[in-house]
Coordinates of C-alpha atoms and ligand atoms in Angstrom, one line a residue:
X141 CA -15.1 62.9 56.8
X142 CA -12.0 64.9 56.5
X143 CA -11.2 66.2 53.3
X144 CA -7.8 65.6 52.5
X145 CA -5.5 63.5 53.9
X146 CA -2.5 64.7 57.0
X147 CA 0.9 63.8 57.9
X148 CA 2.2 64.3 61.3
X149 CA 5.2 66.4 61.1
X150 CA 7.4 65.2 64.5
X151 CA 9.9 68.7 63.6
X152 CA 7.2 70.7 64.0
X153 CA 5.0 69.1 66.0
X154 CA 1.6 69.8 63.6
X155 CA -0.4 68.2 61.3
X156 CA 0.7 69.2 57.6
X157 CA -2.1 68.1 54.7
X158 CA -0.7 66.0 52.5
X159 CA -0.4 67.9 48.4
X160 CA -0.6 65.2 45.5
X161 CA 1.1 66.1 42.6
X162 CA -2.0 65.8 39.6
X163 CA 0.4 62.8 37.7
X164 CA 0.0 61.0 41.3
X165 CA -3.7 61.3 41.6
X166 CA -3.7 60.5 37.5
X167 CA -1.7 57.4 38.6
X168 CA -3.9 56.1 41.4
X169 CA -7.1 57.3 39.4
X170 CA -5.9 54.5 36.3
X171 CA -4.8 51.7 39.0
X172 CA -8.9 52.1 40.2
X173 CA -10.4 52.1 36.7
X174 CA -7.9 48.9 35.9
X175 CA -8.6 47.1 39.2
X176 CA -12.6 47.8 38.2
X177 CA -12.3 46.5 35.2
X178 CA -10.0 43.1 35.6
X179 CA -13.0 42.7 38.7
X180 CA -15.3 43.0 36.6
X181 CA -14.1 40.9 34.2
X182 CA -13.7 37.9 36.7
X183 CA -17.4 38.5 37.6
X184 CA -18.0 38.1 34.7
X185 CA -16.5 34.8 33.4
X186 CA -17.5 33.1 36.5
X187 CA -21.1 34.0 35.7
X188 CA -20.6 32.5 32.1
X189 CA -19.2 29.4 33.4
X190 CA -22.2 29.3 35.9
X191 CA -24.7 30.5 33.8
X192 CA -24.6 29.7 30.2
X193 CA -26.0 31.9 28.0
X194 CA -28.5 31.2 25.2
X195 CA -26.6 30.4 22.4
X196 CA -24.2 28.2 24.2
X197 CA -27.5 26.5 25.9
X198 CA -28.4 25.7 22.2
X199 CA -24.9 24.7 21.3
X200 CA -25.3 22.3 24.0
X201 CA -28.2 20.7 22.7
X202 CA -27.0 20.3 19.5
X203 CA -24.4 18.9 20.8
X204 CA -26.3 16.0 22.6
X205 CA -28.3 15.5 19.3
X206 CA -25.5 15.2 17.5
X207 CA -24.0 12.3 19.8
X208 CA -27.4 11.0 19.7
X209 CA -27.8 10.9 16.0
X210 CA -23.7 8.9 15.9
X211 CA -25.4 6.5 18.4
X212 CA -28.5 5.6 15.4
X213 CA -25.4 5.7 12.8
X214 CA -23.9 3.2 14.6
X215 CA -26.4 1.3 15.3
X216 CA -27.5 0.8 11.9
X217 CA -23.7 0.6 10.7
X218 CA -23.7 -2.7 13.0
X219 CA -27.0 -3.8 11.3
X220 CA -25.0 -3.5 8.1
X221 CA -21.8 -5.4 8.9
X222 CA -23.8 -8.3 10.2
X223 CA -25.8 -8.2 6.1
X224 CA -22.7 -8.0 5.1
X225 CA -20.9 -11.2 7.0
X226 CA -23.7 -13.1 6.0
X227 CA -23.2 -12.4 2.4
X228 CA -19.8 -13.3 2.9
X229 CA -21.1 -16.3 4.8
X230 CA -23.0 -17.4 1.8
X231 CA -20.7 -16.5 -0.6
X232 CA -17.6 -18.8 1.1
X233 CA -20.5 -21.5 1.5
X234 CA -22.5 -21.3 -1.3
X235 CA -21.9 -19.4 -4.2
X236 CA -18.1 -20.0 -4.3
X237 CA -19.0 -24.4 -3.3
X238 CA -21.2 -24.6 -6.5
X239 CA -18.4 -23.1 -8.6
X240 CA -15.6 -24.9 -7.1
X241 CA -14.0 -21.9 -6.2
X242 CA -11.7 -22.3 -2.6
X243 CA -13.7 -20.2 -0.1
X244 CA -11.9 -16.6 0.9
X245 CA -9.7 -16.6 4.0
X246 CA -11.4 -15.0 7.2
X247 CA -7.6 -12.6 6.9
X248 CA -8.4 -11.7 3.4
X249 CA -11.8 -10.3 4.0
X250 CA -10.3 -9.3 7.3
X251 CA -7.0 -7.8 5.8
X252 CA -5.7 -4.4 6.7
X253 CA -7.9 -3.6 10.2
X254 CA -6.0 -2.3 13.4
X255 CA -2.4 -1.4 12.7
X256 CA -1.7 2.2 12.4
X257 CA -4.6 4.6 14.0
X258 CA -5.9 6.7 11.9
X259 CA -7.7 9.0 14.0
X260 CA -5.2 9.6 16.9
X261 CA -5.7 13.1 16.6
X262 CA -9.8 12.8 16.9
X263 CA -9.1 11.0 19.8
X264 CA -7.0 13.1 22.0
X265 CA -10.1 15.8 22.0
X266 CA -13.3 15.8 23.7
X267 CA -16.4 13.9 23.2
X268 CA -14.3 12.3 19.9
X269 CA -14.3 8.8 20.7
X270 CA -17.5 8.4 19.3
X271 CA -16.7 10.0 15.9
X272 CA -13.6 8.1 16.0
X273 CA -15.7 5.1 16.5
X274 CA -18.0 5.3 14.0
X275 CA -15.1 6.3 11.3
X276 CA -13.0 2.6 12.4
X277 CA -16.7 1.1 11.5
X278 CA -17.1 2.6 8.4
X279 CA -13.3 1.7 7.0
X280 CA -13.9 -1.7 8.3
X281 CA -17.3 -2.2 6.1
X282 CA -15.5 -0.5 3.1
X283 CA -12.7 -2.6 3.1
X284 CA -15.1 -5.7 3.5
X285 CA -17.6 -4.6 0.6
X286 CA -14.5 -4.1 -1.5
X287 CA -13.0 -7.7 -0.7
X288 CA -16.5 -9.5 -1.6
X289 CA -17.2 -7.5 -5.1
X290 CA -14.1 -8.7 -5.9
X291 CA -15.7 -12.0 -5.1
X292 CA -18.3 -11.5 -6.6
X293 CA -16.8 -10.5 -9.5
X294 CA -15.2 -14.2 -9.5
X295 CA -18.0 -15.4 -9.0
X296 CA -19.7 -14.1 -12.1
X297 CA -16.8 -15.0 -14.0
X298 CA -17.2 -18.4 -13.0
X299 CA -20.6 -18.5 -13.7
X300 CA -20.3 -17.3 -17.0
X301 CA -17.9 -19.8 -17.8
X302 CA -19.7 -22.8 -15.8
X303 CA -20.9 -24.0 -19.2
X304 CA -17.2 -24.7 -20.1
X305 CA -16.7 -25.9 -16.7
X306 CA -19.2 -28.5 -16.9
X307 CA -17.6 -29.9 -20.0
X308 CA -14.6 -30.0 -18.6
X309 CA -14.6 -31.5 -15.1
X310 CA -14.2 -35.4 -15.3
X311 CA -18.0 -36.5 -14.8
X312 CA -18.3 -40.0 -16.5
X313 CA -17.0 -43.2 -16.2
X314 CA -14.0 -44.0 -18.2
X315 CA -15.1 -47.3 -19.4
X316 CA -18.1 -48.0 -21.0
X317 CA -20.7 -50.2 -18.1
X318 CA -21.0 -52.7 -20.5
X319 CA -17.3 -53.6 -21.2
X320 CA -16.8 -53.3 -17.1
X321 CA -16.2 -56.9 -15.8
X322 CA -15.4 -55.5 -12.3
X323 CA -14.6 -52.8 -9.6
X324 CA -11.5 -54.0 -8.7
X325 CA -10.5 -51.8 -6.4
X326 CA -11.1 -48.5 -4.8
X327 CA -9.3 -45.5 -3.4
X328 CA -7.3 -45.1 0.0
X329 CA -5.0 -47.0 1.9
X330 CA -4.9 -51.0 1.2
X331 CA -2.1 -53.8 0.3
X332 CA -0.1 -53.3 -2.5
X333 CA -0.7 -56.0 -4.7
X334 CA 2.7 -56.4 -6.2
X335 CA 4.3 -54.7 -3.2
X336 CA 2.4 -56.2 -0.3
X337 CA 3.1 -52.8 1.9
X338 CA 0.0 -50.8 2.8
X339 CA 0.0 -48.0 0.6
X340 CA -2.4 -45.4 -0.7
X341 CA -4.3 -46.1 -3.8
X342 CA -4.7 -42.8 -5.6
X343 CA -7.2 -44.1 -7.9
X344 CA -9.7 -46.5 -8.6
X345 CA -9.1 -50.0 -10.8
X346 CA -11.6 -51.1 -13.3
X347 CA -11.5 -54.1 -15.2
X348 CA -12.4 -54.8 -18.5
X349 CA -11.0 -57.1 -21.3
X350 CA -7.7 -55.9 -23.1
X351 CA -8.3 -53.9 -25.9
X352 CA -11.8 -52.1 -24.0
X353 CA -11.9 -48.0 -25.1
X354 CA -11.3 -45.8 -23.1
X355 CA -13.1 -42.3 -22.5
X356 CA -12.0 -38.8 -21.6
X357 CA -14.5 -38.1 -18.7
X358 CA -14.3 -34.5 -19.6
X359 CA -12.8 -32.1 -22.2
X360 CA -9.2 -31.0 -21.9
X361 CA -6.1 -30.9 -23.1
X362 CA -3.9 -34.4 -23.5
X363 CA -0.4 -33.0 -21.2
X364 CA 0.8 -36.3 -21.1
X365 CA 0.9 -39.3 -23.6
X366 CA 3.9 -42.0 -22.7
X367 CA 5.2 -44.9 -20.7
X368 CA 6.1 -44.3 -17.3
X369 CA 7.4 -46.1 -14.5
X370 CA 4.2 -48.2 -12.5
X371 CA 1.8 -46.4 -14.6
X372 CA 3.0 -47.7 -17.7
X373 CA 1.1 -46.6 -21.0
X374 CA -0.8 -43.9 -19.7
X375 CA -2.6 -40.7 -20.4
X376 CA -2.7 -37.4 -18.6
X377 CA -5.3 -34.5 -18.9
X378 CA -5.5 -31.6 -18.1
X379 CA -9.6 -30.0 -17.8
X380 CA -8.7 -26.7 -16.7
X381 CA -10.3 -25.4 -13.7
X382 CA -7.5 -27.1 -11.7
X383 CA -8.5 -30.9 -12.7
X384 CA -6.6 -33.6 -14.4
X385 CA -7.1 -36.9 -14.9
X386 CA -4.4 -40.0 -15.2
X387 CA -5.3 -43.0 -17.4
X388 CA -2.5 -46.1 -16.4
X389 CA -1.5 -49.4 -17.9
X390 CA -3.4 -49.0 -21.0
X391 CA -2.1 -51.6 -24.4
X392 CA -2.5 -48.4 -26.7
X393 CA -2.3 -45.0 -26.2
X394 CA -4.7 -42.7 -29.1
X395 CA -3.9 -39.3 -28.3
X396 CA -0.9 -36.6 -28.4
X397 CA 0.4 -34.5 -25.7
X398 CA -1.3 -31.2 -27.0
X399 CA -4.0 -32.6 -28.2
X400 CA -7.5 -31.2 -27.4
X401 CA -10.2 -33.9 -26.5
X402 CA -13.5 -33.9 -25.7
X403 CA -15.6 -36.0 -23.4
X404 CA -16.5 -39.3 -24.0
X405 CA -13.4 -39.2 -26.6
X406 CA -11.4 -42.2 -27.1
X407 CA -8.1 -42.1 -25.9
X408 CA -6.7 -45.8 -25.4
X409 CA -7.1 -48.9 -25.2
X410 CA -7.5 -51.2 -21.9
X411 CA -3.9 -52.9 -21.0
X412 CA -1.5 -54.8 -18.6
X413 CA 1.4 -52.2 -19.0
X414 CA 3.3 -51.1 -16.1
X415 CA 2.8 -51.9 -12.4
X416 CA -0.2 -54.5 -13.0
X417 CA -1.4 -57.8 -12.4
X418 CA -4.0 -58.3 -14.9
X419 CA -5.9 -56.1 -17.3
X420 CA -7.8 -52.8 -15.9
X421 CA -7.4 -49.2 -16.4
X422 CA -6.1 -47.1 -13.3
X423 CA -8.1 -43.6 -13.4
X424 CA -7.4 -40.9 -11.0
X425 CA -9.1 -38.0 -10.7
X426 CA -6.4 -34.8 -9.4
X427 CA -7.7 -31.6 -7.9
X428 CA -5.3 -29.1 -7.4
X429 CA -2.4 -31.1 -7.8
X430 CA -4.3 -33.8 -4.8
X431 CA -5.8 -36.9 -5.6
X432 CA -9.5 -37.2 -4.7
X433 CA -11.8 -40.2 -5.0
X434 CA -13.0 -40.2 -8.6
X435 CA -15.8 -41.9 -7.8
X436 CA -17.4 -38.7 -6.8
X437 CA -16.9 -37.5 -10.3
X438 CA -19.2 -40.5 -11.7
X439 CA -22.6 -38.7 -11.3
X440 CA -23.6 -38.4 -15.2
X441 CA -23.7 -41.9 -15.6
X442 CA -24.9 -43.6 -12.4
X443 CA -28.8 -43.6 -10.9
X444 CA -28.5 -42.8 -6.9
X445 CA -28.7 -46.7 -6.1
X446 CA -26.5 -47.2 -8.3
X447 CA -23.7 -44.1 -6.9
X448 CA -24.4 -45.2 -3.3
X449 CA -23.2 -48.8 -4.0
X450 CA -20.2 -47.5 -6.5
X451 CA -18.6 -45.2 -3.6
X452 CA -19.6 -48.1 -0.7
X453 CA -17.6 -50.4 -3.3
X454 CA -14.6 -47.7 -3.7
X455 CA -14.1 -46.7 -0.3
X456 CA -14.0 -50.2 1.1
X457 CA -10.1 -51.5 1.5
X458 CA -9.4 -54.1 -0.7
X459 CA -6.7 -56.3 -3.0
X460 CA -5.8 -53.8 -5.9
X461 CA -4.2 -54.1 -9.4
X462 CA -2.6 -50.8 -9.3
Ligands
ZN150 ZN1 -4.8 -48.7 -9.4

């Protein structure tokens, strides 16, 4: 091989050897070394990609046990929510039924899921969705365990004050059996007696001899003590706990508004004022500002036979005295 390199010079016909300047072969010399380098280089990251190397092998395993271990976590995060929506099964069934407290709306417990994302960030990167899976999970139990301690702080609170609240829900008869000449009529729809329309009958008529006492069927406070159009002489209380009672047509009212009463109290006397067609007391039973069947409210006084018979008496459509 020729050393040096030639030009062939067309003036004067000959070969002349070519003469680089030492900054030219300095400038070619650094445009190898570069070119070997940035070669090398390439080499070198397509062998990484290819061919992991020991500590990213390891990163990549802990990697797969990590994703692993968020598939247990979710697992047993699922076993958890379905403990928990059967305690708050039991509590909207059970615990809250005994205490007379309205079950908690499925939207309640449920309040404040979806809406904004959270973790749109997490999500946008790799091998996130997971993570950003089991962080929506854990919200959603910590938003459910907070809703039921606060029911269950309810709850306790009613329980503690269930003594009270047995006093006070109406849970007697208002008339003593042995002044009762009759069930006159029931609750629900029948003929007016006065009125002859079919109307509700938002309480029960018992009849007794004028003058017959009357009872509070549970403690409470009297809101209401006057005559009033239909009702006549009548009695309102208020138990607390979202009861009252109404006590209509009696010949003498006993009590004050204000006053406190206790069950089994007297507060009037048996009468023919108002709306009426012969002596009897009217006696409704309200729940929340509805009237229910007060009959179901009779359970101190009555044996089973004797409660079956009452409520197949009070739910059967008949002549009333209002
Ligand atoms: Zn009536």
């Amino acid at each position: 091989m020729a050393k040096g390199k030639y030009r062939f010079n067309a003036d004067s016909l000959i070969y002349e050897k070519i003469e680089y300047s030492p900054k030219r072969i300095l400038t070619i010399g650094f445009v190898y070394i570069i070119s070997f380098f940035v070669l090398g280089f390439s080499f070198m990251l397509l062998w990484l990609n290819f061919f992991p190397s020991a500590q990213e092998k390891q990163l990549m395993q802990e990697n797969a046990e990590l994703r692993m271990q968020y598939k247990v976590l979710n697992t047993k995060l699922g076993t958890v929510q379905s403990v928990l929506e059967d305690i708050a099964h039991r509590d909207n069934n059970i615990y809250r039924v005994i205490f007379e407290a309205d079950p908690i709306p499925n939207e309640v417990r449920t309040a404040g899921f979806g809406g904004v994302n959270r973790y749109a960030d997490l999500e946008s990167k790799p091998n996130m969705e997971i993570v950003v899976e089991t962080a929506n999970r854990l919200d959603k139990l910590y938003k459910m365990l907070y809703v039921q301690t606060l029911s269950f702080d309810s709850v306790i609170n009613l329980a503690r004050n269930k003594e009270d609240m047995l006093r006070s829900i109406p849970a007697i008869q208002p008339l003593a059996d042995r002044d009762l000449t009759g069930f006159a009529s029931g609750f629900g729809y029948r003929i007016h007696p006065i009125y002859k329309t079919y109307k509700m009958h938002t309480g029960i008529d018992l009849t007794a001899p004028l003058g017959t006492k009357i009872y509070a069927t549970g403690d409470g406070t009297v809101s209401l003590a006057r005559f009033e159009r239909g009702y006549g002489k009548c009695v309102f209380i208020d138990h607390g706990y979202n009861f009252e009672t109404v006590y209509a047509h009696m010949s003498m009212i006993l009590v004050k508004p204000g006053q406190k009463v206790k069950r089994g109290e007297v507060i009037g006397l048996v009468g023919n004022t108002g709306v009426s067609t012969g002596p009897h007391l009217h006696y409704e039973v309200r729940k929340g500002k509805k009237t229910v069947n007060p009959i179901n409210y009779f359970m101190n006084d009555l044996s089973p036979e004797e409660y079956d018979e009452m409520l197949r008496v009070s739910i059967r459509p008949s002549q009333t005295l209002d």
